Amino acid sequence: MRRHAPARLTLPQQCEVCRRWADSGICAECLCRFAAPRPRCTTCGLVTGLALPRCGACLREPPPFECTVCVADYAYPWDRLITAFKFHGRAELAMPLAELLAAAVRRSVAQAPRPWPDTVLPVPLAPARLRERGYNQAWELARHVARTLALPSDAALLQRPLDTAHQSALTRSERQRNLRTAFMADPQRRNALQGRRVALVDDVMTTGATVRESAAVLRRAGAAAVEVWVLARTPDNPTAD
């Protein structure tokens, strides 16, 4: 049974979107305007006309993860906030963004009851990228989400020992090739995944190549199930490779 997360003292602060004073980092008005729940494929997180367990693409090629939880589409204002958080040193945004993701996870579990994960893992960064950025934004999210939900988290169980090209400039097929053999489970702790349910956290899910490869590695290492938790989901582009 999960423990209840300890209560935290909240002080008035400025909303990161509209800059008005609010009780949290993102005010209720901005959440209602920019992050209203939308019908999505519960497997990959893409917006659909109806809330479906699996969209056509996931039916044709089921991914190695069970479900996807996301806060909103990757669009204004989330693209601006995530860029600042990820590339411009604004690590303090991890807390308000993680609170949004934790709330989305709670809604998802309430709507589709399932066991809570045994552990929460971030999508890892390669060593050179971590040195360049100074922190792994996925780990900053993962540890705050896990703490909010009173779940264990682990920064090193999934690893990315190889430096690969930046994904942002690659096509869908190039992303898939770029990530082959990029990830591995810690070889000294593989038993830690045996029969476990895992939540995999990242900031943005674009084509899904990164979380697919990460989830596949976790499943091969013995994880019983993997679900994906992301802040934002890039809308589908049928013309993309």
mmCIF file of C-alpha atoms in Angstrom:
data_model
loop_
_atom_site.group_PDB
_atom_site.id
_atom_site.type_symbol
_atom_site.label_atom_id
_atom_site.label_comp_id
_atom_site.label_asym_id
_atom_site.label_seq_id
_atom_site.Cartn_x
_atom_site.Cartn_y
_atom_site.Cartn_z
ATOM 1 C CA MET A 1 0.000 0.000 0.000
ATOM 2 C CA ARG A 2 1.294 3.441 -0.857
ATOM 3 C CA ARG A 3 2.152 5.881 1.894
ATOM 4 C CA HIS A 4 0.552 9.311 1.829
ATOM 5 C CA ALA A 5 2.983 11.998 0.738
ATOM 6 C CA PRO A 6 3.718 14.469 3.529
ATOM 7 C CA ALA A 7 1.817 17.745 3.384
ATOM 8 C CA ARG A 8 3.847 20.734 2.230
ATOM 9 C CA LEU A 9 3.427 24.357 3.183
ATOM 10 C CA THR A 10 2.329 26.302 0.108
ATOM 11 C CA LEU A 11 2.974 30.012 -0.290
ATOM 12 C CA PRO A 12 1.581 32.421 -2.892
ATOM 13 C CA GLN A 13 3.678 32.504 -6.053
ATOM 14 C CA GLN A 14 3.478 33.827 -9.581
ATOM 15 C CA CYS A 15 1.931 31.608 -12.239
ATOM 16 C CA GLU A 16 4.620 30.651 -14.745
ATOM 17 C CA VAL A 17 2.212 31.288 -17.631
ATOM 18 C CA CYS A 18 0.221 34.456 -16.864
ATOM 19 C CA ARG A 19 2.423 35.807 -14.021
ATOM 20 C CA ARG A 20 -0.571 36.436 -11.740
ATOM 21 C CA TRP A 21 -0.335 35.444 -8.088
ATOM 22 C CA ALA A 22 -1.598 31.933 -7.445
ATOM 23 C CA ASP A 23 -1.475 29.070 -4.953
ATOM 24 C CA SER A 24 0.715 26.974 -7.266
ATOM 25 C CA GLY A 25 3.265 27.384 -10.041
ATOM 26 C CA ILE A 26 0.560 27.140 -12.715
ATOM 27 C CA CYS A 27 -2.734 28.811 -11.839
ATOM 28 C CA ALA A 28 -6.118 27.109 -12.168
ATOM 29 C CA GLU A 29 -7.235 29.487 -14.932
ATOM 30 C CA CYS A 30 -4.224 28.660 -17.108
ATOM 31 C CA LEU A 31 -4.666 24.941 -16.474
ATOM 32 C CA CYS A 32 -8.297 25.165 -17.538
ATOM 33 C CA ARG A 33 -7.340 27.137 -20.646
ATOM 34 C CA PHE A 34 -4.221 25.263 -21.758
ATOM 35 C CA ALA A 35 -4.404 21.782 -20.197
ATOM 36 C CA ALA A 36 -8.052 20.758 -20.286
ATOM 37 C CA PRO A 37 -8.317 16.939 -20.569
ATOM 38 C CA ARG A 38 -8.870 15.711 -24.133
ATOM 39 C CA PRO A 39 -9.838 12.279 -25.495
ATOM 40 C CA ARG A 40 -6.606 10.398 -26.154
ATOM 41 C CA CYS A 41 -5.394 6.961 -27.051
ATOM 42 C CA THR A 42 -4.636 5.603 -23.603
ATOM 43 C CA THR A 43 -1.711 3.625 -25.018
ATOM 44 C CA CYS A 44 0.303 6.270 -26.915
ATOM 45 C CA GLY A 45 -1.290 9.512 -25.702
ATOM 46 C CA LEU A 46 -2.250 10.937 -29.104
ATOM 47 C CA VAL A 47 -5.457 12.958 -29.274
ATOM 48 C CA THR A 48 -8.344 10.988 -30.763
ATOM 49 C CA GLY A 49 -12.020 11.650 -31.372
ATOM 50 C CA LEU A 50 -12.883 9.280 -28.522
ATOM 51 C CA ALA A 51 -11.026 7.987 -25.477
ATOM 52 C CA LEU A 52 -9.808 4.673 -26.865
ATOM 53 C CA PRO A 53 -7.663 1.956 -25.251
ATOM 54 C CA ARG A 54 -5.637 1.847 -28.479
ATOM 55 C CA CYS A 55 -5.632 3.947 -31.630
ATOM 56 C CA GLY A 56 -5.207 2.385 -35.054
ATOM 57 C CA ALA A 57 -1.432 2.767 -35.000
ATOM 58 C CA CYS A 58 -1.142 1.054 -31.601
ATOM 59 C CA LEU A 59 -3.446 -1.755 -32.758
ATOM 60 C CA ARG A 60 -1.267 -2.324 -35.821
ATOM 61 C CA GLU A 61 1.997 -2.155 -33.891
ATOM 62 C CA PRO A 62 1.469 -2.455 -30.120
ATOM 63 C CA PRO A 63 4.220 -0.607 -28.237
ATOM 64 C CA PRO A 64 6.202 -2.270 -25.426
ATOM 65 C CA PHE A 65 4.485 -0.056 -22.846
ATOM 66 C CA GLU A 66 1.034 -0.440 -21.326
ATOM 67 C CA CYS A 67 -0.249 3.131 -21.326
ATOM 68 C CA THR A 68 0.767 6.782 -21.610
ATOM 69 C CA VAL A 69 -0.165 9.594 -19.237
ATOM 70 C CA CYS A 70 0.421 13.165 -20.403
ATOM 71 C CA VAL A 71 -0.629 16.615 -19.236
ATOM 72 C CA ALA A 72 -1.195 18.349 -22.579
ATOM 73 C CA ASP A 73 -0.134 18.632 -26.190
ATOM 74 C CA TYR A 74 3.310 20.084 -26.884
ATOM 75 C CA ALA A 75 2.125 23.590 -27.747
ATOM 76 C CA TYR A 76 1.920 27.025 -26.092
ATOM 77 C CA PRO A 77 2.619 27.562 -23.203
ATOM 78 C CA TRP A 78 4.105 24.134 -22.444
ATOM 79 C CA ASP A 79 6.643 24.285 -25.271
ATOM 80 C CA ARG A 80 8.016 27.540 -23.854
ATOM 81 C CA LEU A 81 8.144 26.253 -20.272
ATOM 82 C CA ILE A 82 9.692 22.914 -21.200
ATOM 83 C CA THR A 83 12.338 24.612 -23.351
ATOM 84 C CA ALA A 84 13.262 26.896 -20.439
ATOM 85 C CA PHE A 85 13.317 23.935 -18.038
ATOM 86 C CA LYS A 86 15.318 21.703 -20.349
ATOM 87 C CA PHE A 87 17.799 23.999 -22.081
ATOM 88 C CA HIS A 88 18.021 27.256 -20.128
ATOM 89 C CA GLY A 89 18.854 26.106 -16.624
ATOM 90 C CA ARG A 90 15.439 26.638 -15.063
ATOM 91 C CA ALA A 91 15.532 23.488 -12.966
ATOM 92 C CA GLU A 92 13.152 25.088 -10.455
ATOM 93 C CA LEU A 93 10.333 24.496 -12.959
ATOM 94 C CA ALA A 94 10.558 20.792 -12.164
ATOM 95 C CA MET A 95 8.335 21.150 -9.099
ATOM 96 C CA PRO A 96 5.277 22.894 -10.640
ATOM 97 C CA LEU A 97 5.520 20.785 -13.796
ATOM 98 C CA ALA A 98 5.834 17.575 -11.764
ATOM 99 C CA GLU A 99 2.741 18.524 -9.759
ATOM 100 C CA LEU A 100 0.762 18.750 -13.014
ATOM 101 C CA LEU A 101 2.063 15.353 -14.112
ATOM 102 C CA ALA A 102 1.269 13.773 -10.740
ATOM 103 C CA ALA A 103 -2.300 15.096 -10.950
ATOM 104 C CA ALA A 104 -2.631 13.630 -14.464
ATOM 105 C CA VAL A 105 -1.386 10.262 -13.181
ATOM 106 C CA ARG A 106 -3.937 10.266 -10.359
ATOM 107 C CA ARG A 107 -6.748 10.995 -12.851
ATOM 108 C CA SER A 108 -5.527 8.239 -15.149
ATOM 109 C CA VAL A 109 -5.456 5.629 -12.373
ATOM 110 C CA ALA A 110 -8.908 6.712 -11.179
ATOM 111 C CA GLN A 111 -10.334 6.398 -14.709
ATOM 112 C CA ALA A 112 -8.556 3.124 -15.556
ATOM 113 C CA PRO A 113 -7.774 1.382 -12.236
ATOM 114 C CA ARG A 114 -4.475 -0.518 -12.235
ATOM 115 C CA PRO A 115 -1.703 -1.264 -9.746
ATOM 116 C CA TRP A 116 0.614 1.582 -8.911
ATOM 117 C CA PRO A 117 4.173 1.240 -10.259
ATOM 118 C CA ASP A 118 6.792 -0.327 -8.035
ATOM 119 C CA THR A 119 9.313 2.303 -9.098
ATOM 120 C CA VAL A 120 9.568 5.503 -11.130
ATOM 121 C CA LEU A 121 12.478 5.856 -13.574
ATOM 122 C CA PRO A 122 13.623 8.745 -15.781
ATOM 123 C CA VAL A 123 14.611 8.395 -19.412
ATOM 124 C CA PRO A 124 18.395 8.740 -18.952
ATOM 125 C CA LEU A 125 20.790 11.157 -20.619
ATOM 126 C CA ALA A 126 24.112 10.073 -22.090
ATOM 127 C CA PRO A 127 27.119 11.201 -19.997
ATOM 128 C CA ALA A 128 28.245 13.921 -22.415
ATOM 129 C CA ARG A 129 24.720 15.368 -22.674
ATOM 130 C CA LEU A 130 24.376 15.327 -18.889
ATOM 131 C CA ARG A 131 27.652 17.227 -18.480
ATOM 132 C CA GLU A 132 26.559 19.742 -21.100
ATOM 133 C CA ARG A 133 23.136 20.365 -19.542
ATOM 134 C CA GLY A 134 24.097 20.008 -15.878
ATOM 135 C CA TYR A 135 21.047 17.937 -14.935
ATOM 136 C CA ASN A 136 18.679 15.415 -16.459
ATOM 137 C CA GLN A 137 15.300 17.114 -16.764
ATOM 138 C CA ALA A 138 13.558 13.707 -16.837
ATOM 139 C CA TRP A 139 15.100 12.786 -13.476
ATOM 140 C CA GLU A 140 14.115 16.142 -11.974
ATOM 141 C CA LEU A 141 10.538 15.414 -13.020
ATOM 142 C CA ALA A 142 10.636 11.748 -12.004
ATOM 143 C CA ARG A 143 11.900 12.313 -8.486
ATOM 144 C CA HIS A 144 9.387 15.081 -7.760
ATOM 145 C CA VAL A 145 6.484 13.091 -9.235
ATOM 146 C CA ALA A 146 7.518 10.017 -7.239
ATOM 147 C CA ARG A 147 7.753 12.033 -4.030
ATOM 148 C CA THR A 148 4.333 13.600 -4.643
ATOM 149 C CA LEU A 149 2.780 10.173 -5.237
ATOM 150 C CA ALA A 150 4.771 8.515 -2.399
ATOM 151 C CA LEU A 151 6.465 6.083 -4.790
ATOM 152 C CA PRO A 152 10.118 4.955 -4.976
ATOM 153 C CA SER A 153 12.309 6.409 -7.716
ATOM 154 C CA ASP A 154 15.678 5.411 -9.152
ATOM 155 C CA ALA A 155 17.991 7.556 -11.285
ATOM 156 C CA ALA A 156 20.377 4.808 -12.408
ATOM 157 C CA LEU A 157 18.453 1.585 -13.028
ATOM 158 C CA LEU A 158 18.020 2.505 -16.711
ATOM 159 C CA GLN A 159 21.208 3.815 -18.318
ATOM 160 C CA ARG A 160 22.264 5.454 -21.576
ATOM 161 C CA PRO A 161 26.005 4.791 -21.919
ATOM 162 C CA LEU A 162 26.265 5.821 -25.594
ATOM 163 C CA ASP A 163 26.214 9.352 -26.953
ATOM 164 C CA THR A 164 23.917 9.598 -29.962
ATOM 165 C CA ALA A 165 22.884 12.398 -32.303
ATOM 166 C CA HIS A 166 20.274 14.905 -31.080
ATOM 167 C CA GLN A 167 16.830 13.485 -31.775
ATOM 168 C CA SER A 168 15.198 16.826 -32.588
ATOM 169 C CA ALA A 169 16.732 17.109 -36.062
ATOM 170 C CA LEU A 170 15.960 13.524 -37.111
ATOM 171 C CA THR A 171 13.032 11.966 -38.948
ATOM 172 C CA ARG A 172 10.926 9.212 -37.371
ATOM 173 C CA SER A 173 12.917 6.387 -38.980
ATOM 174 C CA GLU A 174 16.233 8.119 -38.228
ATOM 175 C CA ARG A 175 15.207 8.457 -34.563
ATOM 176 C CA GLN A 176 14.547 4.733 -34.365
ATOM 177 C CA ARG A 177 17.931 3.850 -35.899
ATOM 178 C CA ASN A 178 19.689 6.415 -33.730
ATOM 179 C CA LEU A 179 18.437 4.775 -30.515
ATOM 180 C CA ARG A 180 19.243 1.150 -31.259
ATOM 181 C CA THR A 181 21.488 -0.157 -28.451
ATOM 182 C CA ALA A 182 21.477 3.311 -26.800
ATOM 183 C CA PHE A 183 19.878 2.112 -23.536
ATOM 184 C CA MET A 184 20.630 -0.648 -21.065
ATOM 185 C CA ALA A 185 19.463 -1.804 -17.650
ATOM 186 C CA ASP A 186 22.118 -1.664 -14.948
ATOM 187 C CA PRO A 187 23.770 -5.096 -15.407
ATOM 188 C CA GLN A 188 24.545 -5.339 -11.689
ATOM 189 C CA ARG A 189 20.898 -4.764 -10.680
ATOM 190 C CA ARG A 190 18.821 -6.594 -13.257
ATOM 191 C CA ASN A 191 17.002 -8.488 -10.507
ATOM 192 C CA ALA A 192 15.580 -5.147 -9.374
ATOM 193 C CA LEU A 193 13.307 -5.205 -12.449
ATOM 194 C CA GLN A 194 12.108 -8.811 -12.270
ATOM 195 C CA GLY A 195 8.309 -8.843 -12.198
ATOM 196 C CA ARG A 196 8.121 -5.119 -11.375
ATOM 197 C CA ARG A 197 5.777 -2.494 -12.746
ATOM 198 C CA VAL A 198 7.710 0.569 -13.880
ATOM 199 C CA ALA A 199 6.734 4.153 -14.699
ATOM 200 C CA LEU A 200 9.062 5.783 -17.230
ATOM 201 C CA VAL A 201 9.183 9.592 -17.061
ATOM 202 C CA ASP A 202 10.207 12.091 -19.748
ATOM 203 C CA ASP A 203 9.427 15.693 -20.578
ATOM 204 C CA VAL A 204 8.098 15.307 -24.148
ATOM 205 C CA MET A 205 7.002 12.335 -26.243
ATOM 206 C CA THR A 206 7.425 13.173 -29.933
ATOM 207 C CA THR A 207 7.421 10.153 -32.242
ATOM 208 C CA GLY A 208 7.653 7.762 -29.293
ATOM 209 C CA ALA A 209 10.978 6.301 -30.447
ATOM 210 C CA THR A 210 12.787 7.071 -27.174
ATOM 211 C CA VAL A 211 10.159 5.647 -24.843
ATOM 212 C CA ARG A 212 9.620 2.629 -27.111
ATOM 213 C CA GLU A 213 13.295 1.703 -27.016
ATOM 214 C CA SER A 214 13.563 2.424 -23.278
ATOM 215 C CA ALA A 215 10.455 0.379 -22.481
ATOM 216 C CA ALA A 216 11.652 -2.501 -24.661
ATOM 217 C CA VAL A 217 14.945 -2.608 -22.738
ATOM 218 C CA LEU A 218 13.086 -2.628 -19.418
ATOM 219 C CA ARG A 219 10.779 -5.425 -20.555
ATOM 220 C CA ARG A 220 13.722 -7.533 -21.788
ATOM 221 C CA ALA A 221 15.363 -6.992 -18.397
ATOM 222 C CA GLY A 222 12.348 -8.522 -16.672
ATOM 223 C CA ALA A 223 9.873 -5.680 -16.018
ATOM 224 C CA ALA A 224 6.320 -7.016 -15.952
ATOM 225 C CA ALA A 225 4.803 -3.788 -17.291
ATOM 226 C CA VAL A 226 5.910 -0.289 -18.243
ATOM 227 C CA GLU A 227 3.795 2.830 -18.382
ATOM 228 C CA VAL A 228 4.959 6.168 -19.751
ATOM 229 C CA TRP A 229 4.429 9.489 -17.948
ATOM 230 C CA VAL A 230 5.236 12.658 -19.920
ATOM 231 C CA LEU A 231 4.462 16.330 -19.562
ATOM 232 C CA ALA A 232 3.590 16.852 -23.208
ATOM 233 C CA ARG A 233 2.731 14.837 -26.293
ATOM 234 C CA THR A 234 3.588 16.179 -29.726
ATOM 235 C CA PRO A 235 0.443 16.081 -31.903
ATOM 236 C CA ASP A 236 0.490 13.504 -34.671
ATOM 237 C CA ASN A 237 1.824 14.628 -38.054
ATOM 238 C CA PRO A 238 0.677 12.146 -40.713
ATOM 239 C CA THR A 239 3.209 13.519 -43.198
ATOM 240 C CA ALA A 240 6.206 12.927 -40.918
ATOM 241 C CA ASP A 241 8.555 10.081 -41.796
#
